[in-house]
Amino acid sequence: SSSNRQGYDSRTENFTSNSSSSSSSSVAEQVEPTAGPLSGAWRLLWTTEASVHSLVQGQLLGIGVRDIQQSIDLTERRVTNSIAFALLGLQLQASGPLTVVNSTRIQYSFDRLLLKLLGLQLGLPLLIKGGGWTDCVVLRQDVRVMENSRRDTLVLQRLQQ
């Protein structure tokens, strides 16, 4: 069968479309997971996630996105997703507790939403309880490929501490 997947590449701010004639099995089924630490700060390089595409194109807020990051803290057992917009230091952060399911999967549910603007922080109500799981398909020292509970693929690069 043929699959067509689109993605956002943060390095070029371009969307890509990849067509292939491979089987319809997921990325997680095609690549052997590798060992390594998940903890750390990660920058999103590429994704097939439609909600990220909408944000990057400015369709949701009318503002461009400067950077998207994820922080995984296995000591505190928390995950934080951050979106930095290209306006007045505007940043949106969703965070919540995580559970390590096995060596490749974490499960999480967001319990906190913060809006940062001009150095001020404002806690926002969570109108929709978000969460899910991510499987780490490939984990190297500085690159992580994951598949989430919505079957999207994400490629992240470790940030220097």
PDB file of C-alpha atoms in Angstrom:
ATOM      1  CA  SER A   1       0.000   0.000   0.000  1.00  0.00           C
ATOM      2  CA  SER A   2       1.052   3.599  -0.415  1.00  0.00           C
ATOM      3  CA  SER A   3       1.210   6.165   2.388  1.00  0.00           C
ATOM      4  CA  ASN A   4       1.542   9.912   2.174  1.00  0.00           C
ATOM      5  CA  ARG A   5       2.797  11.711   5.290  1.00  0.00           C
ATOM      6  CA  GLN A   6       3.337  15.403   5.645  1.00  0.00           C
ATOM      7  CA  GLY A   7       5.639  17.007   8.131  1.00  0.00           C
ATOM      8  CA  TYR A   8       6.908  20.309   9.425  1.00  0.00           C
ATOM      9  CA  ASP A   9      10.667  20.885   9.322  1.00  0.00           C
ATOM     10  CA  SER A  10      11.579  23.601  11.855  1.00  0.00           C
ATOM     11  CA  ARG A  11      15.014  24.138  10.317  1.00  0.00           C
ATOM     12  CA  THR A  12      13.547  25.345   7.025  1.00  0.00           C
ATOM     13  CA  GLU A  13      10.033  26.243   8.227  1.00  0.00           C
ATOM     14  CA  ASN A  14       8.756  24.197   5.291  1.00  0.00           C
ATOM     15  CA  PHE A  15       6.245  21.426   5.141  1.00  0.00           C
ATOM     16  CA  THR A  16       7.280  18.250   3.393  1.00  0.00           C
ATOM     17  CA  SER A  17       5.287  15.465   1.877  1.00  0.00           C
ATOM     18  CA  ASN A  18       6.774  12.009   1.749  1.00  0.00           C
ATOM     19  CA  SER A  19       5.176   9.357  -0.401  1.00  0.00           C
ATOM     20  CA  SER A  20       6.378   5.814  -0.141  1.00  0.00           C
ATOM     21  CA  SER A  21       5.311   2.417  -1.359  1.00  0.00           C
ATOM     22  CA  SER A  22       6.331   0.630   1.832  1.00  0.00           C
ATOM     23  CA  SER A  23       3.922  -1.305   4.013  1.00  0.00           C
ATOM     24  CA  SER A  24       1.490   0.626   6.178  1.00  0.00           C
ATOM     25  CA  SER A  25       3.223  -0.446   9.389  1.00  0.00           C
ATOM     26  CA  SER A  26       4.112   2.333  11.803  1.00  0.00           C
ATOM     27  CA  VAL A  27       7.574   3.795  12.281  1.00  0.00           C
ATOM     28  CA  ALA A  28       7.681   2.138  15.699  1.00  0.00           C
ATOM     29  CA  GLU A  29       7.237  -1.275  14.091  1.00  0.00           C
ATOM     30  CA  GLN A  30       9.992  -0.640  11.531  1.00  0.00           C
ATOM     31  CA  VAL A  31      12.795   0.575  13.795  1.00  0.00           C
ATOM     32  CA  GLU A  32      14.282  -1.216  16.790  1.00  0.00           C
ATOM     33  CA  PRO A  33      14.171   1.005  19.923  1.00  0.00           C
ATOM     34  CA  THR A  34      17.549   1.928  21.319  1.00  0.00           C
ATOM     35  CA  ALA A  35      18.645   2.497  24.924  1.00  0.00           C
ATOM     36  CA  GLY A  36      19.560   5.878  26.348  1.00  0.00           C
ATOM     37  CA  PRO A  37      18.293   8.597  28.667  1.00  0.00           C
ATOM     38  CA  LEU A  38      15.020  10.335  27.857  1.00  0.00           C
ATOM     39  CA  SER A  39      15.537  13.046  30.482  1.00  0.00           C
ATOM     40  CA  GLY A  40      16.433  16.447  29.151  1.00  0.00           C
ATOM     41  CA  ALA A  41      15.297  19.347  27.019  1.00  0.00           C
ATOM     42  CA  TRP A  42      14.436  18.626  23.382  1.00  0.00           C
ATOM     43  CA  ARG A  43      13.693  20.898  20.406  1.00  0.00           C
ATOM     44  CA  LEU A  44      11.156  19.788  17.805  1.00  0.00           C
ATOM     45  CA  LEU A  45      12.783  19.508  14.365  1.00  0.00           C
ATOM     46  CA  TRP A  46      10.057  17.777  12.355  1.00  0.00           C
ATOM     47  CA  THR A  47       6.578  16.344  12.893  1.00  0.00           C
ATOM     48  CA  THR A  48       3.505  15.001  11.142  1.00  0.00           C
ATOM     49  CA  GLU A  49       1.248  16.386  13.917  1.00  0.00           C
ATOM     50  CA  ALA A  50      -1.584  18.446  12.392  1.00  0.00           C
ATOM     51  CA  SER A  51      -2.073  20.683  15.453  1.00  0.00           C
ATOM     52  CA  VAL A  52       1.580  21.736  15.259  1.00  0.00           C
ATOM     53  CA  HIS A  53       1.172  22.500  11.550  1.00  0.00           C
ATOM     54  CA  SER A  54      -1.774  24.788  12.371  1.00  0.00           C
ATOM     55  CA  LEU A  55       0.228  26.610  15.038  1.00  0.00           C
ATOM     56  CA  VAL A  56       3.289  27.058  12.844  1.00  0.00           C
ATOM     57  CA  GLN A  57       1.212  28.419   9.972  1.00  0.00           C
ATOM     58  CA  GLY A  58      -0.390  30.912  12.368  1.00  0.00           C
ATOM     59  CA  GLN A  59      -3.852  29.470  11.755  1.00  0.00           C
ATOM     60  CA  LEU A  60      -4.804  29.203  15.422  1.00  0.00           C
ATOM     61  CA  LEU A  61      -3.587  32.497  16.904  1.00  0.00           C
ATOM     62  CA  GLY A  62      -2.478  34.439  13.834  1.00  0.00           C
ATOM     63  CA  ILE A  63       1.060  34.566  15.262  1.00  0.00           C
ATOM     64  CA  GLY A  64       4.101  32.709  13.939  1.00  0.00           C
ATOM     65  CA  VAL A  65       5.912  30.121  16.042  1.00  0.00           C
ATOM     66  CA  ARG A  66       9.580  30.647  16.889  1.00  0.00           C
ATOM     67  CA  ASP A  67      10.353  27.367  18.681  1.00  0.00           C
ATOM     68  CA  ILE A  68       8.718  24.214  20.074  1.00  0.00           C
ATOM     69  CA  GLN A  69      10.389  22.278  22.880  1.00  0.00           C
ATOM     70  CA  GLN A  70       9.724  19.395  25.236  1.00  0.00           C
ATOM     71  CA  SER A  71      11.327  18.804  28.600  1.00  0.00           C
ATOM     72  CA  ILE A  72      11.267  15.373  30.231  1.00  0.00           C
ATOM     73  CA  ASP A  73      12.281  15.207  33.884  1.00  0.00           C
ATOM     74  CA  LEU A  74      12.382  11.590  35.029  1.00  0.00           C
ATOM     75  CA  THR A  75      13.517  12.621  38.534  1.00  0.00           C
ATOM     76  CA  GLU A  76      10.469  14.836  39.089  1.00  0.00           C
ATOM     77  CA  ARG A  77       8.343  12.614  36.799  1.00  0.00           C
ATOM     78  CA  ARG A  78       7.050  15.566  34.730  1.00  0.00           C
ATOM     79  CA  VAL A  79       6.817  16.462  31.061  1.00  0.00           C
ATOM     80  CA  THR A  80       6.553  20.049  29.774  1.00  0.00           C
ATOM     81  CA  ASN A  81       5.687  21.063  26.221  1.00  0.00           C
ATOM     82  CA  SER A  82       6.572  24.684  25.347  1.00  0.00           C
ATOM     83  CA  ILE A  83       5.637  26.763  22.326  1.00  0.00           C
ATOM     84  CA  ALA A  84       7.485  30.069  21.872  1.00  0.00           C
ATOM     85  CA  PHE A  85       5.706  32.487  19.567  1.00  0.00           C
ATOM     86  CA  ALA A  86       7.381  35.213  17.487  1.00  0.00           C
ATOM     87  CA  LEU A  87       5.696  38.052  19.376  1.00  0.00           C
ATOM     88  CA  LEU A  88       6.617  39.846  22.619  1.00  0.00           C
ATOM     89  CA  GLY A  89       8.158  36.784  24.222  1.00  0.00           C
ATOM     90  CA  LEU A  90       4.788  35.022  24.165  1.00  0.00           C
ATOM     91  CA  GLN A  91       5.107  31.423  25.321  1.00  0.00           C
ATOM     92  CA  LEU A  92       2.577  28.707  26.123  1.00  0.00           C
ATOM     93  CA  GLN A  93       3.527  25.772  28.361  1.00  0.00           C
ATOM     94  CA  ALA A  94       1.539  22.643  29.182  1.00  0.00           C
ATOM     95  CA  SER A  95       2.971  20.314  31.807  1.00  0.00           C
ATOM     96  CA  GLY A  96       1.948  17.317  33.827  1.00  0.00           C
ATOM     97  CA  PRO A  97       2.979  14.134  35.563  1.00  0.00           C
ATOM     98  CA  LEU A  98       4.431  11.269  33.578  1.00  0.00           C
ATOM     99  CA  THR A  99       4.655   7.568  34.149  1.00  0.00           C
ATOM    100  CA  VAL A 100       7.414   5.421  32.703  1.00  0.00           C
ATOM    101  CA  VAL A 101       5.534   2.471  31.223  1.00  0.00           C
ATOM    102  CA  ASN A 102       8.608   0.649  29.915  1.00  0.00           C
ATOM    103  CA  SER A 103      12.027   1.435  28.431  1.00  0.00           C
ATOM    104  CA  THR A 104      10.501   3.101  25.346  1.00  0.00           C
ATOM    105  CA  ARG A 105       7.113   4.475  26.481  1.00  0.00           C
ATOM    106  CA  ILE A 106       6.035   7.290  28.760  1.00  0.00           C
ATOM    107  CA  GLN A 107       2.438   8.130  29.569  1.00  0.00           C
ATOM    108  CA  TYR A 108       1.382  11.622  30.684  1.00  0.00           C
ATOM    109  CA  SER A 109      -1.595  13.862  31.425  1.00  0.00           C
ATOM    110  CA  PHE A 110      -1.361  17.636  31.513  1.00  0.00           C
ATOM    111  CA  ASP A 111      -2.408  19.326  34.757  1.00  0.00           C
ATOM    112  CA  ARG A 112      -0.935  22.811  34.281  1.00  0.00           C
ATOM    113  CA  LEU A 113      -1.151  25.424  31.542  1.00  0.00           C
ATOM    114  CA  LEU A 114       0.950  28.617  31.700  1.00  0.00           C
ATOM    115  CA  LEU A 115       0.918  31.671  29.491  1.00  0.00           C
ATOM    116  CA  LYS A 116       4.097  33.762  29.574  1.00  0.00           C
ATOM    117  CA  LEU A 117       4.109  37.268  28.131  1.00  0.00           C
ATOM    118  CA  LEU A 118       6.619  40.092  28.656  1.00  0.00           C
ATOM    119  CA  GLY A 119       8.124  38.316  31.660  1.00  0.00           C
ATOM    120  CA  LEU A 120       4.761  37.729  33.359  1.00  0.00           C
ATOM    121  CA  GLN A 121       3.274  34.283  33.984  1.00  0.00           C
ATOM    122  CA  LEU A 122      -0.413  33.522  34.093  1.00  0.00           C
ATOM    123  CA  GLY A 123      -1.873  30.142  34.979  1.00  0.00           C
ATOM    124  CA  LEU A 124      -4.723  29.242  32.655  1.00  0.00           C
ATOM    125  CA  PRO A 125      -7.547  26.765  33.253  1.00  0.00           C
ATOM    126  CA  LEU A 126      -7.264  23.481  31.425  1.00  0.00           C
ATOM    127  CA  LEU A 127     -10.465  23.427  29.404  1.00  0.00           C
ATOM    128  CA  ILE A 128      -9.530  20.150  27.738  1.00  0.00           C
ATOM    129  CA  LYS A 129      -7.648  17.479  29.668  1.00  0.00           C
ATOM    130  CA  GLY A 130      -4.777  16.602  27.328  1.00  0.00           C
ATOM    131  CA  GLY A 131      -2.375  13.729  27.526  1.00  0.00           C
ATOM    132  CA  GLY A 132      -1.479  10.409  26.018  1.00  0.00           C
ATOM    133  CA  TRP A 133       1.672   8.404  25.511  1.00  0.00           C
ATOM    134  CA  THR A 134       4.826   8.554  23.429  1.00  0.00           C
ATOM    135  CA  ASP A 135       6.955   5.686  22.253  1.00  0.00           C
ATOM    136  CA  CYS A 136      10.622   6.398  21.744  1.00  0.00           C
ATOM    137  CA  VAL A 137      11.402   4.722  18.432  1.00  0.00           C
ATOM    138  CA  VAL A 138      15.017   5.870  18.146  1.00  0.00           C
ATOM    139  CA  LEU A 139      17.071   7.426  20.931  1.00  0.00           C
ATOM    140  CA  ARG A 140      20.600   8.606  20.370  1.00  0.00           C
ATOM    141  CA  GLN A 141      22.703  10.999  22.413  1.00  0.00           C
ATOM    142  CA  ASP A 142      21.296  14.070  20.650  1.00  0.00           C
ATOM    143  CA  VAL A 143      18.316  12.898  18.542  1.00  0.00           C
ATOM    144  CA  ARG A 144      15.023  11.278  19.491  1.00  0.00           C
ATOM    145  CA  VAL A 145      12.344   9.946  17.129  1.00  0.00           C
ATOM    146  CA  MET A 146       9.007   9.217  18.716  1.00  0.00           C
ATOM    147  CA  GLU A 147       5.493   8.171  17.855  1.00  0.00           C
ATOM    148  CA  ASN A 148       2.603   9.411  19.986  1.00  0.00           C
ATOM    149  CA  SER A 149      -0.832   8.138  20.942  1.00  0.00           C
ATOM    150  CA  ARG A 150      -2.319   9.914  17.892  1.00  0.00           C
ATOM    151  CA  ARG A 151       0.131   7.987  15.659  1.00  0.00           C
ATOM    152  CA  ASP A 152       2.087  11.115  14.751  1.00  0.00           C
ATOM    153  CA  THR A 153       5.840  10.955  14.259  1.00  0.00           C
ATOM    154  CA  LEU A 154       8.092  13.580  15.847  1.00  0.00           C
ATOM    155  CA  VAL A 155      11.843  14.154  15.521  1.00  0.00           C
ATOM    156  CA  LEU A 156      13.520  16.079  18.348  1.00  0.00           C
ATOM    157  CA  GLN A 157      17.075  17.249  18.992  1.00  0.00           C
ATOM    158  CA  ARG A 158      18.551  17.395  22.500  1.00  0.00           C
ATOM    159  CA  LEU A 159      19.349  20.916  23.682  1.00  0.00           C
ATOM    160  CA  GLN A 160      22.664  21.599  25.371  1.00  0.00           C
ATOM    161  CA  GLN A 161      22.334  22.035  29.134  1.00  0.00           C
TER     162      GLN A 161
END
